[in-house]
Coordinates of C-alpha atoms and ligand atoms in Angstrom, one line a residue:
X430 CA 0.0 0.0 0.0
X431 CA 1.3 3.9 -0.5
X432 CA 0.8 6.3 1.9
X433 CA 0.7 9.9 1.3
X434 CA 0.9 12.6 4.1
X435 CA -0.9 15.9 4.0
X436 CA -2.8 18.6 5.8
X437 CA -5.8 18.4 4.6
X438 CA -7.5 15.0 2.6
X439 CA -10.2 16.5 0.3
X440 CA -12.5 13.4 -1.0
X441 CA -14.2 14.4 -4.3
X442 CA -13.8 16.6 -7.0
X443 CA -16.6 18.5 -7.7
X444 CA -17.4 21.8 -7.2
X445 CA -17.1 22.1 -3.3
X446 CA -14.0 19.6 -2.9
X447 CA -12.4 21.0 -6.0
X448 CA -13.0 25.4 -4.5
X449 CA -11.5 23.7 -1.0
X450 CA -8.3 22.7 -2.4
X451 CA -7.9 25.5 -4.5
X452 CA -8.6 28.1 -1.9
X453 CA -6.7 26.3 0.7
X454 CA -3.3 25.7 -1.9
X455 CA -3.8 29.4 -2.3
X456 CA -3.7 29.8 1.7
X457 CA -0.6 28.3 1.3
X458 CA -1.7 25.0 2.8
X459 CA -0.8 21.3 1.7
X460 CA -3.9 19.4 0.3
X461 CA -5.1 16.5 -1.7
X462 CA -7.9 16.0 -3.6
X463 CA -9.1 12.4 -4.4
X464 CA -11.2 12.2 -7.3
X465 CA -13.1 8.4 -8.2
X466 CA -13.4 9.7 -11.8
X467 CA -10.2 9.7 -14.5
X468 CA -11.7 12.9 -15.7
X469 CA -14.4 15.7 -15.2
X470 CA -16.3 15.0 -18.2
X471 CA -19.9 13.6 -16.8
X472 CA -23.1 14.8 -18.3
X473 CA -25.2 14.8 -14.7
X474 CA -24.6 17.4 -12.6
X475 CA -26.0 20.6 -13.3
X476 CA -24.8 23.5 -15.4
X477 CA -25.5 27.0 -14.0
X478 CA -23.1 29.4 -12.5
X479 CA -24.9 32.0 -10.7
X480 CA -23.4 35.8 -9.6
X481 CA -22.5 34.7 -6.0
X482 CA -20.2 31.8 -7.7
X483 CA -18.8 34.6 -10.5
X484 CA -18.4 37.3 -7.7
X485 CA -15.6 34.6 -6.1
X486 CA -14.5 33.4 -9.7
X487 CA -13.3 37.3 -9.9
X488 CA -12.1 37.6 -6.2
X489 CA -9.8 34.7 -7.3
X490 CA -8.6 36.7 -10.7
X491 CA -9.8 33.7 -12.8
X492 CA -12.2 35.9 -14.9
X493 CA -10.6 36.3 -18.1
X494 CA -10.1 32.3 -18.3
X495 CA -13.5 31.9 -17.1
X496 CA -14.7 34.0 -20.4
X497 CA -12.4 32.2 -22.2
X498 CA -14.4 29.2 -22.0
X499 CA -17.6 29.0 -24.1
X500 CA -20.6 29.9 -22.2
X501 CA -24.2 31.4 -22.2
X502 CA -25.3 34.1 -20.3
X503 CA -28.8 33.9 -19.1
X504 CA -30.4 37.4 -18.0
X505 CA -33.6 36.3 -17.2
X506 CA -34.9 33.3 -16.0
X507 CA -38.3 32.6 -18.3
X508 CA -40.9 30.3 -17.6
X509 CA -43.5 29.0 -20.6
X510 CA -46.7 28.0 -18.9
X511 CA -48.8 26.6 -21.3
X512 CA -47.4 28.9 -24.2
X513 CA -47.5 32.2 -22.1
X514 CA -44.0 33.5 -21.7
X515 CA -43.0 34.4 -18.2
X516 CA -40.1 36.7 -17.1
X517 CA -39.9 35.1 -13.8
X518 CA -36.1 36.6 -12.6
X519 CA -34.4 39.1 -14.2
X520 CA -30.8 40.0 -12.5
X521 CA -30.7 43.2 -13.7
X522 CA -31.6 44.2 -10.5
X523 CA -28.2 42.9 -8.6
X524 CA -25.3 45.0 -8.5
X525 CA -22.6 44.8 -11.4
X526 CA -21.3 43.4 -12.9
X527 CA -22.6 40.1 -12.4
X528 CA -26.3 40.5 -13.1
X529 CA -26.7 37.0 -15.1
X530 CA -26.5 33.4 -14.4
X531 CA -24.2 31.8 -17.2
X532 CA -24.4 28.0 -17.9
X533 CA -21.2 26.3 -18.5
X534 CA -20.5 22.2 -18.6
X535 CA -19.6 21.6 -15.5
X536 CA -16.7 19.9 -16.7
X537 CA -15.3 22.9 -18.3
X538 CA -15.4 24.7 -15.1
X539 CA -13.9 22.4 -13.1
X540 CA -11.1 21.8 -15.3
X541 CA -10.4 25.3 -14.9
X542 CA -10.8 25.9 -11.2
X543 CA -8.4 22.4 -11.2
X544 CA -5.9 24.1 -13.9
X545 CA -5.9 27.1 -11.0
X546 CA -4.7 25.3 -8.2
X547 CA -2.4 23.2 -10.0
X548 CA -0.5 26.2 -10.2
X549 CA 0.2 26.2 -6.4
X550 CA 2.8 23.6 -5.3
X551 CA 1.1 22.6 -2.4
X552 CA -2.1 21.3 -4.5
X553 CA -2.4 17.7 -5.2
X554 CA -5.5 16.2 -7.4
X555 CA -5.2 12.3 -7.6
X556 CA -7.9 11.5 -10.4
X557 CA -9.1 7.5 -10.8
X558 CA -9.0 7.7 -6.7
X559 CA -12.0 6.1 -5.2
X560 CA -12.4 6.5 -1.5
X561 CA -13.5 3.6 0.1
X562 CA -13.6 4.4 4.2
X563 CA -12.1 7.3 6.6
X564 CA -9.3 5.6 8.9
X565 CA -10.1 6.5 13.4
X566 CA -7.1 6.3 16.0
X567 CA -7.7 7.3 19.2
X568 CA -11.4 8.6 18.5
X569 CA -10.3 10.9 16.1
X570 CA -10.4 10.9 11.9
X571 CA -6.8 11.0 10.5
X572 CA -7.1 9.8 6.7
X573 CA -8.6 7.9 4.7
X574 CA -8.2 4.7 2.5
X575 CA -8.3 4.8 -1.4
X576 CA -8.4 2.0 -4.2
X577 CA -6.4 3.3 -7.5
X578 CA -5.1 1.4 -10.6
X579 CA -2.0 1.2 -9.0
X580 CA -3.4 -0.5 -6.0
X581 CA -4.2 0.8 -2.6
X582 CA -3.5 3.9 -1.4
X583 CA -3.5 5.3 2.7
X584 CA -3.8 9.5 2.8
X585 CA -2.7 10.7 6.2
X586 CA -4.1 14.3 7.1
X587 CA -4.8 16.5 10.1
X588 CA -7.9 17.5 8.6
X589 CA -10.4 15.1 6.0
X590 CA -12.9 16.9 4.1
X591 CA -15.7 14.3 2.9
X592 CA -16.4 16.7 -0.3
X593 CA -18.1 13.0 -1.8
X594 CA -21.3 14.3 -3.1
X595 CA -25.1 13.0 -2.0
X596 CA -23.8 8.9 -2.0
X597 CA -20.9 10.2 -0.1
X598 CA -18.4 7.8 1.2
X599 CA -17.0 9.7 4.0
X600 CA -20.6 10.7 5.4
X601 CA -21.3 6.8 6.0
X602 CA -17.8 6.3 7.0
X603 CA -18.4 8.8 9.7
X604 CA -22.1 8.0 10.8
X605 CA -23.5 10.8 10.3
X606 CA -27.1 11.2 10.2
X607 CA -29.4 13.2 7.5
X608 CA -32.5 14.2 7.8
X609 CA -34.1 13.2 4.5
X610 CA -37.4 15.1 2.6
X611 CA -39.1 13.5 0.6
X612 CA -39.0 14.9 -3.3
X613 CA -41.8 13.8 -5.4
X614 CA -39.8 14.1 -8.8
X615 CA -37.4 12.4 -10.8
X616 CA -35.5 14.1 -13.8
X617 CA -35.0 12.1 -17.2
X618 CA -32.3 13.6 -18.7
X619 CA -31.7 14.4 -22.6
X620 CA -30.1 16.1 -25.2
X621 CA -31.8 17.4 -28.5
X622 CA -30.4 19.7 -31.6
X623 CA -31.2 23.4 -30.8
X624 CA -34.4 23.9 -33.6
X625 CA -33.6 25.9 -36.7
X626 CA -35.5 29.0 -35.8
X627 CA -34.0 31.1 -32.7
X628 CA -36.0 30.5 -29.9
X629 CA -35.7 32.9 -26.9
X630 CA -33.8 31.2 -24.1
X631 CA -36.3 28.9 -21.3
X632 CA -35.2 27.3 -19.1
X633 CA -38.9 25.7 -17.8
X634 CA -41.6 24.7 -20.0
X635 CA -44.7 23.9 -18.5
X636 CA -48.3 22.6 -19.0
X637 CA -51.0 20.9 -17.6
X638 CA -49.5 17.2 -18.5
X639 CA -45.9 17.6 -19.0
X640 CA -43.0 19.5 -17.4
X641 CA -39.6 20.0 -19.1
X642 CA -36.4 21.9 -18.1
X643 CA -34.1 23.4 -21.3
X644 CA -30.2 24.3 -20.9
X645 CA -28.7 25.7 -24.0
X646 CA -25.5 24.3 -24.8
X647 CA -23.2 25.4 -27.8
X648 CA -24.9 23.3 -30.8
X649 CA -27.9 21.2 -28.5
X650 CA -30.2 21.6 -26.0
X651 CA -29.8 19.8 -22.5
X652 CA -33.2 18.5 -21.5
X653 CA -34.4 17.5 -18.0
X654 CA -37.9 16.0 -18.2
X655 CA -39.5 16.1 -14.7
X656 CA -41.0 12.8 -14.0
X657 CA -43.1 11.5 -10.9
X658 CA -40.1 9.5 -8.3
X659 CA -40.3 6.3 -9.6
X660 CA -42.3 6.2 -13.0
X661 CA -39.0 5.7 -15.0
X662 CA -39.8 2.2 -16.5
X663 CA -43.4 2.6 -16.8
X664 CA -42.8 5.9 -18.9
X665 CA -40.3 3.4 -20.8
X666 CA -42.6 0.8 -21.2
X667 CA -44.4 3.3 -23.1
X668 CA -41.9 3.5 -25.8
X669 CA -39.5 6.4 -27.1
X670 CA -42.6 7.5 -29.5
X671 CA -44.7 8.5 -26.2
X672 CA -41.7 10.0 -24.6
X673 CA -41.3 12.5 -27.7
X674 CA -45.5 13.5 -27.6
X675 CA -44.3 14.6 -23.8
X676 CA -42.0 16.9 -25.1
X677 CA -43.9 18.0 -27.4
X678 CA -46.6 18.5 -25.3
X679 CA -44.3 20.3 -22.6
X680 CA -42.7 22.5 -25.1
X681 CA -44.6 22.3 -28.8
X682 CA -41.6 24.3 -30.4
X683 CA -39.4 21.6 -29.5
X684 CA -41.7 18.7 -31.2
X685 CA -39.9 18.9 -34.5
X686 CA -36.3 18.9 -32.9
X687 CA -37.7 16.0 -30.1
X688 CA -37.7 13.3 -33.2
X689 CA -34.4 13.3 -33.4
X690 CA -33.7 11.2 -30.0
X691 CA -33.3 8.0 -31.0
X692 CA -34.3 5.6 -28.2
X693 CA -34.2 5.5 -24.6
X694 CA -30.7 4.6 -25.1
X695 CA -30.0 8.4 -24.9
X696 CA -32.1 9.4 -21.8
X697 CA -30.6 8.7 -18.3
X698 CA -32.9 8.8 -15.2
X699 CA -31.2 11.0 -12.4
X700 CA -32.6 10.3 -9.1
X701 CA -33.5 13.8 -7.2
X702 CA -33.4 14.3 -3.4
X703 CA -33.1 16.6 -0.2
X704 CA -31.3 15.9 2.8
X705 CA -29.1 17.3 5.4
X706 CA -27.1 16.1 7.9
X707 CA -27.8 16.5 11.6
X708 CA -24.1 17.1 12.1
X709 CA -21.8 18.2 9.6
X710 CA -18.6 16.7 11.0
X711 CA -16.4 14.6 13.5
X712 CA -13.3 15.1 15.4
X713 CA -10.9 16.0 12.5
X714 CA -13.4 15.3 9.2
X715 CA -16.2 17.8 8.0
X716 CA -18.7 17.0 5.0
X717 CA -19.4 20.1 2.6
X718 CA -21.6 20.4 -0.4
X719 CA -24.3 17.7 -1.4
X720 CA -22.1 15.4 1.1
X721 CA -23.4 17.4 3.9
X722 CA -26.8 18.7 2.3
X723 CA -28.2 17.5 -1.3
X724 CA -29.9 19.5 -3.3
X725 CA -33.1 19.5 -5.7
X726 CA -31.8 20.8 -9.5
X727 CA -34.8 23.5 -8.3
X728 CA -33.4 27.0 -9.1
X729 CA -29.9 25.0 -10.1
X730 CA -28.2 26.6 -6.8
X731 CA -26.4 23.1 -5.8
X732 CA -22.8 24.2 -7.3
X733 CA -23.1 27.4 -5.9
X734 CA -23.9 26.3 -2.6
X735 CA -21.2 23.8 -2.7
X736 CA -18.9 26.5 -3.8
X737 CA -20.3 28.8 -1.0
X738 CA -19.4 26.2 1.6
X739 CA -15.7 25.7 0.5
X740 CA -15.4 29.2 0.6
X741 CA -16.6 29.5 4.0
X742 CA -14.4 26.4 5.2
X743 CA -11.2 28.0 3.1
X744 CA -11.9 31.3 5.3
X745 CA -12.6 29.3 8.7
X746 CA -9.8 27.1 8.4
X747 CA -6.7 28.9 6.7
X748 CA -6.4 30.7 10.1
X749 CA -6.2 27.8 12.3
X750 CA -3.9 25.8 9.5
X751 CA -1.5 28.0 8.8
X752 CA -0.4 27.5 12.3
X753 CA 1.7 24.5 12.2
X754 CA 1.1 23.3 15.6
X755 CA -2.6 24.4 16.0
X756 CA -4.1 21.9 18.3
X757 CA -6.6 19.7 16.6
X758 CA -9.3 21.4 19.3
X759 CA -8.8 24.5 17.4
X760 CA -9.1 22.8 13.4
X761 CA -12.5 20.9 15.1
X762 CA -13.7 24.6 16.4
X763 CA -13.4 25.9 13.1
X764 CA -15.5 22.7 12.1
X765 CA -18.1 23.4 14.4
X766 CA -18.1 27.2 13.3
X767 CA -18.7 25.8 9.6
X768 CA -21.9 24.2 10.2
X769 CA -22.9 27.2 12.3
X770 CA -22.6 29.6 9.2
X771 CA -23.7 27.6 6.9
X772 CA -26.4 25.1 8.4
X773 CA -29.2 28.0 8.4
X774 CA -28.3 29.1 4.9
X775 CA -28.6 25.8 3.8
X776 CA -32.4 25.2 5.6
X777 CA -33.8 28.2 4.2
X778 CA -33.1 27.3 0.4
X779 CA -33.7 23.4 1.4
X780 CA -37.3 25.1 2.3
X781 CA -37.3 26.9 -1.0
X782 CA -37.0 24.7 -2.9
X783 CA -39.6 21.8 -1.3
X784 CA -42.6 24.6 -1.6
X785 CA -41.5 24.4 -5.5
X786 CA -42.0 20.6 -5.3
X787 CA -45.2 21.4 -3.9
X788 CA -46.4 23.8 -6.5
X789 CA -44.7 21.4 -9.1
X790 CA -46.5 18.0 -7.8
X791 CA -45.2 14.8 -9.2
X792 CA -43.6 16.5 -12.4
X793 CA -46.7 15.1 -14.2
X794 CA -47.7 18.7 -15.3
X795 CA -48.8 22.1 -14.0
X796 CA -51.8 24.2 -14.8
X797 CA -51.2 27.6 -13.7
X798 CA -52.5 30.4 -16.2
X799 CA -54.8 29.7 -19.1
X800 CA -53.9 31.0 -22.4
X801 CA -54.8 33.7 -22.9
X802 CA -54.5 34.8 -19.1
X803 CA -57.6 35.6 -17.3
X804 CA -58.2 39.1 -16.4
X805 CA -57.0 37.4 -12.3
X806 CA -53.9 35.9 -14.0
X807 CA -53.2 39.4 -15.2
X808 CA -53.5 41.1 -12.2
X809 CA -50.9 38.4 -10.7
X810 CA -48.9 39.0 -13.3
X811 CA -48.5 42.6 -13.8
X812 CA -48.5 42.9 -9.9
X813 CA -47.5 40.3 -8.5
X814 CA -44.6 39.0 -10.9
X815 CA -42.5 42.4 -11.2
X816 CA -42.6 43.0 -6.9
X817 CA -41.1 39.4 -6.7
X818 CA -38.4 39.5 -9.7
X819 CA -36.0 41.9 -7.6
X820 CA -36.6 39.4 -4.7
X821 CA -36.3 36.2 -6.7
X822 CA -32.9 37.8 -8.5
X823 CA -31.2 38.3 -5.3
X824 CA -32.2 34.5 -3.5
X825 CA -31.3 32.7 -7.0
X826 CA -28.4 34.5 -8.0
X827 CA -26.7 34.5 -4.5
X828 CA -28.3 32.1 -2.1
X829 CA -28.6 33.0 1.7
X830 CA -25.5 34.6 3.5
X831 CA -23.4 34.7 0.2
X832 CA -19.5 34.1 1.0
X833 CA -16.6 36.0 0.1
X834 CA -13.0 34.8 0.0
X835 CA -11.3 36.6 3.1
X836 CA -7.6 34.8 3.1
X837 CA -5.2 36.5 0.4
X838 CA -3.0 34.0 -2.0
X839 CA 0.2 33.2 0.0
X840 CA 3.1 34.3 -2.4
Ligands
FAD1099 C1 -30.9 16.3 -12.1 C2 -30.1 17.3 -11.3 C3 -29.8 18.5 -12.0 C4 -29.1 19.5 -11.3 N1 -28.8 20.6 -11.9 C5 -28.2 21.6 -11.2 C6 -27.9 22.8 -11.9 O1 -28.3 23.1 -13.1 N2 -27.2 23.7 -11.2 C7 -26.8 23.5 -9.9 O2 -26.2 24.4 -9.3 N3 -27.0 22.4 -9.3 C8 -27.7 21.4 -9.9 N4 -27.9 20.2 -9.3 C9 -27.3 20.0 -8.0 C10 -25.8 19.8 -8.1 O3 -25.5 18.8 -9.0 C11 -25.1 19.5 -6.8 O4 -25.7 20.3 -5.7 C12 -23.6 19.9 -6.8 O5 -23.0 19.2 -7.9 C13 -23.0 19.5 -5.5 O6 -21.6 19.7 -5.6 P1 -20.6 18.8 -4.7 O7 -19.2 19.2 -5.1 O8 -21.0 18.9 -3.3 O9 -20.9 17.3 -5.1 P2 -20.8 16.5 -6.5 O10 -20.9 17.5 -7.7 O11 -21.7 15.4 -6.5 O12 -19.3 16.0 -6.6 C14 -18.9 14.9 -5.8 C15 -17.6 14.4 -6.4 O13 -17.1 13.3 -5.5 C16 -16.7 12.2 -6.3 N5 -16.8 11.0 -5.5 C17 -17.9 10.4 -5.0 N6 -17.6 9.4 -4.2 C18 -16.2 9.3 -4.2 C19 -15.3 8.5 -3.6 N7 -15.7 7.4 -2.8 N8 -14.0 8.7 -3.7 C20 -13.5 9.8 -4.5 N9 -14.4 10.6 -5.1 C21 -15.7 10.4 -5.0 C22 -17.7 12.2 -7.5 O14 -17.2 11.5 -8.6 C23 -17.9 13.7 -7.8 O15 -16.9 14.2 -8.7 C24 -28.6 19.2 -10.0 C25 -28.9 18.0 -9.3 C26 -29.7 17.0 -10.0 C27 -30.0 15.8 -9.3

């Protein structure tokens, strides 16, 4: 077996573990990132970067590679409810210069924020590293245990951060506890071509039988179809022809494109949930991101409160780090202090986003306005819809207690 020795263990490389270890190399501290995956490149896990996640991107002077990298800016959020188009959130309101959400493949992003901290000797990111279990002496967490391709691997740290993701590894290892809410939904998840006439950017089409989600992507549209939680196979069952009439019937502009997916071959079911740990960490091991709290795809704030988190953690811990023979009392109050500042943030979207699922149902379709509006739906609209859209901008775009990165880059 080879063992490694660091500061801090980061399991996972997404966007929370991935922030951590660049913030903390950037603090000057030694880390290592353990990744299960040989690469970034998976199709599953969300898209959008909102302004709280560029507002760090530029306190870290990454922004002109971040532009670099294809992406689409999305300045309103708009909603078709059975064919009546809805400006739901429009960021203009939120201070420059970040008044958009931008969608970028996650993979792209990562790759860059990984690019970043490679640049700092004291980063390490293991790729094709999968975790299997934290290792305990004397009551407290000092590592964890790994299986690569070249065989078994021990990573020795004062500090493991279980960065794993809703299955995570570390959480179990740990026995931590969430506190699980039920979500009524499942996503089936798609690309088709962009159609040939410009359609305004949507991200949710809606009506009374079918729900669908859109994310442009240079050349296609990714497609989430909201499903009720376990209807996958029956929907199957019903064959790739009836799976096309519910796009069509979610999003009629999108019927002529829908024919071209092929079979279900090409449309993966991703399993949604809400949870949240009790207690975010042990002596010496803290869970961040979807380890310590999934999120629903609902307002697509789960990589920004991931990245929230790390930044958080970076700020709480580089302190207490940097000292060389800080007590491991004083790394596990800066645990504690974590889920103080972020636990409440964290409960407040949670609640968000589970009175969504229950204006959304089972996915199976919603019927809010008629087309054409009634003279009510009118009223709601012209009143009701512009007082929220400041409101909405500001809870979407940053979250709850947005973070900024306190620590400067050690030289
Ligand atoms: C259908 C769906 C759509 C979504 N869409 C959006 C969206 O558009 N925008 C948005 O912000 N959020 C979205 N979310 C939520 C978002 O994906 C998560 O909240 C976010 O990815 C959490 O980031 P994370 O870094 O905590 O965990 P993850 O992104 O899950 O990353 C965890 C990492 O840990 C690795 N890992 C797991 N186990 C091990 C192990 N044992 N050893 C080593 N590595 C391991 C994984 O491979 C992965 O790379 C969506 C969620 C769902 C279900």
């Amino acid at each position: 077996m080879i063992t490694e020795r660091t500061r801090v263990c980061i399991v996972g490389g997404g966007p929370a573990g991935v922030m951590l270890g660049l913030l903390l190399a950037r603090g000057g501290i030694d880390v290592i990132v353990l990744e299960k995956h040989a690469d970034f490149f998976r199709d599953f896990r969300g898209d959008t970067v909102h302004p709280s996640t560029l507002n760090v991107i530029d306190q870290l002077g990454l922004r002109a590679e971040f532009d670099a990298i294809p992406h689409a800016p999305l300045h309103t959020l708009d909603a078709v409810i059975d064919g009546v188009r809805v400006h739901a959130i429009d960021f203009g309101s939120l201070p420059a210069p970040n008044r958009f959400v931008t969608l970028m493949p996650q993979w792209d992003l990562l790759d860059m924020l990984a690019g970043a901290a490679r640049r700092h000797p004291t980063f390490r990111l293991l790729m094709g590293a999968d975790v299997t279990g934290t290792i305990t002496e004397g009551g407290r967490i000092v590592g964890v245990e790994a299986q690569t391709s070249d065989g078994a691997l021990r990573v020795e740290a004062d500090l493991t951060i279980g960065a794993d993701g809703r299955g995570s590894t570390v959480r179990n290892s740990l026995g931590l506890v969430a506190v699980e809410y039920g979500v009524p939904i499942d996503v089936a998840w798609f690309r088709i071509p962009r159609p040939v006439d410009p359609l305004p950017d949507t991200l949710i089409w809606g009506s009374p039988t079918a729900m669908l989600v859109t994310i442009p992507r240079p050349g296609y549209l990714q497609c989430g179809m909201l499903i009720p939680k376990g209807s996958f196979d029956s929907i199957r069952a019903v064959g790739i022809e009836g799976f096309r009439a519910r796009i069509a019937a979610a999003a009629p502009r999108l019927a002529g494109v829908a024919r071209e997916l092929a079979s279900f071959e090409d449309v993966k079911l991703l399993s949604v949930q809400i949870d949240r740990l009790r207690r975010w960490w042990r002596p010496g091991a803290l869970c961040i991101g979807d380890a310590a709290h999934a999120m629903s795809p609902i307002f697509g704030v789960g990589i920004n409160y991931a990245v929230q988190d790390a930044v958080a953690a970076a700020n709480l811990l580089i302190p207490v780090l940097n000292h060389p023979a800080a007590p491991p009392a004083a790394i596990d109050r800066a645990l504690g202090a974590l889920q103080r500042r972020r636990a409440l943030p964290t409960a407040l979207m949670q609640r968000i986003q589970r009175i969504a699922h229950g204006v959304i149902g089972s996915g199976g379709g919603l019927h809010l306005l008629h087309n054409p509006p009634t003279r009510r739906e009118r009223m709601v609209m012209r009143v009701a819809i512009p007082t929220a859209r400041p409101i909405l901008a500001r809870i979407v775009g940053y979250g709850f207690r947005p973070e900024r990165i306190r620590s400067g880059a050690r030289p």
